[in-house]
Amino acid sequence: MPTVHLALYDTLADWEFGFVAAGINNPQYQREPGSHRIVTLGVSRAPVRTIGGLTLVPGVTLDDVDPTESAMLVMPGAQSWEDGNVEFVDAARRWADAGVPVAGICGATLGLARSGLLDDRRHTSNAPEQLTPTGYAGADHYVDAPAVTDRGVITAAAVAPVEFAREVFALLDIYEPAVLDAWWRLYGLKDPSGFYALAADR
């Protein structure tokens, strides 16, 4: 079963990965129900504490995982991205070099910039100024959009967890296009017709 690895570190932003985790771990509506799973990934197995005060325990560590055996690395934002998470900066590069998609939202885009992955890809973040201190070479490729995918790298702003999830689902191809469209109408556009379309697909 393809495994999507969800990075965990202290001050993790709870609201930024919920749609991704629920969509991947809940087989309902999937093209092949149960085709993917989320496994939490840490530098160690020590518990981390989210911004919301929840305690999460990594299921595996970076030393346990070969990127070629992963379907995607998902990195949520966290206050610790301002000057930390060096191990996940390196991990993002290793995943991408192995041809495996990487997704980063909010502060995690800082890590992607530091890794060099945004130097030649279209990308976004909370604001272009947030990425400037990294010294990266990709400022000309910045896009003012909630979420962007380019050559296996997804970036998103903190206020766009639904758009982030849509890009992740599309890249993993876990939903039929009509189902993903209905999901987006419901959660992204707040359109009740999306709910009825999903209900009809059961």
Tab-separated table of C-alpha atoms in Angstrom:
chain	number	residue	atom	x	y	z
A	1	MET	CA	0.000	0.000	0.000
A	2	PRO	CA	1.486	3.404	-0.961
A	3	THR	CA	2.470	5.354	2.138
A	4	VAL	CA	2.240	9.116	2.454
A	5	HIS	CA	4.626	10.308	5.152
A	6	LEU	CA	3.399	13.183	7.307
A	7	ALA	CA	6.231	15.092	8.977
A	8	LEU	CA	5.894	15.818	12.703
A	9	TYR	CA	7.827	18.414	14.704
A	10	ASP	CA	7.125	20.684	17.655
A	11	THR	CA	4.708	23.617	17.116
A	12	LEU	CA	3.087	21.807	14.185
A	13	ALA	CA	0.107	23.752	12.794
A	14	ASP	CA	-2.894	21.504	13.489
A	15	TRP	CA	-5.212	23.054	10.886
A	16	GLU	CA	-2.880	22.621	7.931
A	17	PHE	CA	-2.827	18.854	7.495
A	18	GLY	CA	-6.289	17.736	8.648
A	19	PHE	CA	-7.942	17.604	5.241
A	20	VAL	CA	-4.940	15.759	3.784
A	21	ALA	CA	-4.879	13.130	6.537
A	22	ALA	CA	-8.639	12.576	6.492
A	23	GLY	CA	-8.810	12.304	2.721
A	24	ILE	CA	-5.970	9.801	2.492
A	25	ASN	CA	-6.811	7.635	5.501
A	26	ASN	CA	-10.589	7.598	4.910
A	27	PRO	CA	-11.307	5.190	2.008
A	28	GLN	CA	-14.733	6.713	1.331
A	29	TYR	CA	-15.012	8.117	-2.205
A	30	GLN	CA	-11.502	6.954	-3.185
A	31	ARG	CA	-10.824	5.549	-6.644
A	32	GLU	CA	-9.451	2.412	-4.981
A	33	PRO	CA	-10.683	2.449	-1.376
A	34	GLY	CA	-7.837	2.087	1.085
A	35	SER	CA	-5.199	2.455	-1.622
A	36	HIS	CA	-3.082	4.874	0.429
A	37	ARG	CA	-2.292	5.424	4.078
A	38	ILE	CA	-0.734	8.158	6.222
A	39	VAL	CA	2.237	7.308	8.420
A	40	THR	CA	3.638	9.955	10.743
A	41	LEU	CA	7.347	10.688	10.427
A	42	GLY	CA	9.715	12.268	12.939
A	43	VAL	CA	13.390	12.876	13.467
A	44	SER	CA	12.970	10.493	16.400
A	45	ARG	CA	10.031	8.730	18.014
A	46	ALA	CA	9.822	11.355	20.755
A	47	PRO	CA	6.342	12.928	21.047
A	48	VAL	CA	5.831	16.386	19.581
A	49	ARG	CA	3.430	19.069	20.735
A	50	THR	CA	1.348	20.964	18.196
A	51	ILE	CA	0.440	24.644	18.301
A	52	GLY	CA	-2.997	23.508	19.460
A	53	GLY	CA	-1.493	21.652	22.413
A	54	LEU	CA	-2.016	18.127	21.103
A	55	THR	CA	0.637	15.476	21.633
A	56	LEU	CA	1.483	13.398	18.551
A	57	VAL	CA	3.880	10.459	18.359
A	58	PRO	CA	5.795	9.686	15.149
A	59	GLY	CA	5.168	6.217	13.794
A	60	VAL	CA	8.550	5.996	12.079
A	61	THR	CA	11.742	8.054	11.941
A	62	LEU	CA	13.664	9.551	9.042
A	63	ASP	CA	16.290	6.843	9.510
A	64	ASP	CA	13.601	4.177	9.014
A	65	VAL	CA	12.362	5.390	5.623
A	66	ASP	CA	13.778	5.010	2.130
A	67	PRO	CA	12.229	7.792	0.028
A	68	THR	CA	11.741	5.377	-2.876
A	69	GLU	CA	9.300	3.445	-0.679
A	70	SER	CA	7.200	6.566	-0.016
A	71	ALA	CA	4.368	7.981	-2.111
A	72	MET	CA	4.825	11.566	-0.853
A	73	LEU	CA	6.356	13.625	1.943
A	74	VAL	CA	3.865	16.109	3.436
A	75	MET	CA	5.312	18.884	5.605
A	76	PRO	CA	2.893	21.146	7.514
A	77	GLY	CA	3.845	24.551	8.820
A	78	ALA	CA	5.202	25.136	12.311
A	79	GLN	CA	6.845	27.905	14.276
A	80	SER	CA	9.960	25.738	14.283
A	81	TRP	CA	10.461	26.352	10.541
A	82	GLU	CA	11.789	29.846	11.207
A	83	ASP	CA	15.225	28.524	12.134
A	84	GLY	CA	14.909	24.757	12.559
A	85	ASN	CA	13.786	21.441	11.072
A	86	VAL	CA	17.086	21.099	9.215
A	87	GLU	CA	16.579	17.347	9.017
A	88	PHE	CA	13.385	17.833	7.018
A	89	VAL	CA	15.044	20.354	4.710
A	90	ASP	CA	17.464	17.567	3.824
A	91	ALA	CA	14.633	15.020	3.651
A	92	ALA	CA	12.694	17.137	1.152
A	93	ARG	CA	15.722	17.172	-1.130
A	94	ARG	CA	16.199	13.403	-0.773
A	95	TRP	CA	12.540	12.703	-1.556
A	96	ALA	CA	12.597	14.961	-4.613
A	97	ASP	CA	15.918	13.558	-5.841
A	98	ALA	CA	14.324	10.095	-5.643
A	99	GLY	CA	11.473	11.290	-7.856
A	100	VAL	CA	8.948	11.263	-5.002
A	101	PRO	CA	6.538	14.218	-4.553
A	102	VAL	CA	6.980	16.675	-1.694
A	103	ALA	CA	4.257	18.974	-0.320
A	104	GLY	CA	4.829	21.918	2.005
A	105	ILE	CA	2.385	24.455	3.424
A	106	CYS	CA	2.984	27.702	5.306
A	107	GLY	CA	6.341	27.666	7.119
A	108	ALA	CA	7.346	24.422	5.423
A	109	THR	CA	7.793	26.445	2.233
A	110	LEU	CA	10.799	27.988	4.003
A	111	GLY	CA	12.281	24.522	4.208
A	112	LEU	CA	11.555	23.876	0.552
A	113	ALA	CA	13.231	27.158	-0.355
A	114	ARG	CA	16.295	26.284	1.724
A	115	SER	CA	16.455	22.874	0.062
A	116	GLY	CA	16.781	24.488	-3.374
A	117	LEU	CA	13.588	22.890	-4.661
A	118	LEU	CA	11.921	26.254	-5.306
A	119	ASP	CA	14.810	27.798	-7.227
A	120	ASP	CA	13.402	26.687	-10.578
A	121	ARG	CA	9.780	25.769	-9.831
A	122	ARG	CA	6.586	27.794	-9.687
A	123	HIS	CA	5.625	28.059	-6.035
A	124	THR	CA	3.785	30.043	-3.402
A	125	SER	CA	3.931	30.722	0.335
A	126	ASN	CA	2.291	33.056	2.843
A	127	ALA	CA	3.961	35.993	1.059
A	128	PRO	CA	7.026	36.377	-1.143
A	129	GLU	CA	8.746	38.325	1.636
A	130	GLN	CA	8.605	35.271	3.888
A	131	LEU	CA	10.932	33.357	1.578
A	132	THR	CA	13.418	36.185	0.937
A	133	PRO	CA	15.517	35.590	4.095
A	134	THR	CA	16.286	32.044	2.935
A	135	GLY	CA	18.485	33.472	0.174
A	136	TYR	CA	16.887	31.175	-2.370
A	137	ALA	CA	17.164	31.879	-6.103
A	138	GLY	CA	13.528	31.324	-7.049
A	139	ALA	CA	11.842	34.659	-6.336
A	140	ASP	CA	10.982	35.130	-10.019
A	141	HIS	CA	8.976	31.888	-9.896
A	142	TYR	CA	6.736	33.011	-7.030
A	143	VAL	CA	2.995	32.835	-7.787
A	144	ASP	CA	0.353	34.750	-5.839
A	145	ALA	CA	-2.026	31.793	-5.434
A	146	PRO	CA	-3.358	29.713	-2.519
A	147	ALA	CA	-1.591	26.536	-3.706
A	148	VAL	CA	0.722	25.613	-6.565
A	149	THR	CA	2.067	22.346	-7.954
A	150	ASP	CA	5.116	22.202	-10.181
A	151	ARG	CA	7.077	19.083	-11.131
A	152	GLY	CA	6.221	17.090	-8.047
A	153	VAL	CA	6.481	19.891	-5.487
A	154	ILE	CA	3.345	21.358	-3.873
A	155	THR	CA	3.393	24.637	-1.970
A	156	ALA	CA	0.559	26.436	-0.198
A	157	ALA	CA	-0.235	29.329	2.117
A	158	ALA	CA	-1.288	28.823	5.730
A	159	VAL	CA	-4.822	29.983	4.988
A	160	ALA	CA	-5.254	27.397	2.215
A	161	PRO	CA	-5.413	23.918	3.807
A	162	VAL	CA	-8.308	22.918	1.516
A	163	GLU	CA	-6.474	24.037	-1.627
A	164	PHE	CA	-3.369	22.264	-0.315
A	165	ALA	CA	-5.334	19.044	0.144
A	166	ARG	CA	-6.824	19.309	-3.345
A	167	GLU	CA	-3.331	19.536	-4.864
A	168	VAL	CA	-2.170	16.546	-2.804
A	169	PHE	CA	-5.184	14.444	-3.800
A	170	ALA	CA	-4.778	15.367	-7.466
A	171	LEU	CA	-1.079	14.493	-7.523
A	172	LEU	CA	-1.681	11.173	-5.771
A	173	ASP	CA	-4.673	10.511	-8.069
A	174	ILE	CA	-6.702	8.966	-5.254
A	175	TYR	CA	-10.080	10.276	-6.475
A	176	GLU	CA	-11.863	10.153	-9.796
A	177	PRO	CA	-11.922	13.664	-11.322
A	178	ALA	CA	-15.675	14.037	-10.761
A	179	VAL	CA	-15.300	13.055	-7.109
A	180	LEU	CA	-12.438	15.484	-6.554
A	181	ASP	CA	-14.520	18.198	-8.204
A	182	ALA	CA	-17.442	17.432	-5.851
A	183	TRP	CA	-15.089	17.414	-2.850
A	184	TRP	CA	-13.737	20.798	-3.886
A	185	ARG	CA	-17.202	22.243	-4.394
A	186	LEU	CA	-18.178	21.171	-0.878
A	187	TYR	CA	-15.053	22.053	1.099
A	188	GLY	CA	-13.464	24.688	-1.099
A	189	LEU	CA	-16.476	26.575	-2.459
A	190	LYS	CA	-18.927	25.746	0.386
A	191	ASP	CA	-21.394	24.643	-2.297
A	192	PRO	CA	-23.997	22.145	-0.962
A	193	SER	CA	-24.204	20.545	-4.406
A	194	GLY	CA	-20.823	18.994	-3.668
A	195	PHE	CA	-22.262	17.156	-0.687
A	196	TYR	CA	-25.090	15.683	-2.752
A	197	ALA	CA	-22.686	14.700	-5.510
A	198	LEU	CA	-20.483	12.871	-3.003
A	199	ALA	CA	-23.487	11.201	-1.394
A	200	ALA	CA	-24.639	9.977	-4.801
A	201	ASP	CA	-21.202	8.476	-5.407
A	202	ARG	CA	-21.362	6.165	-2.382
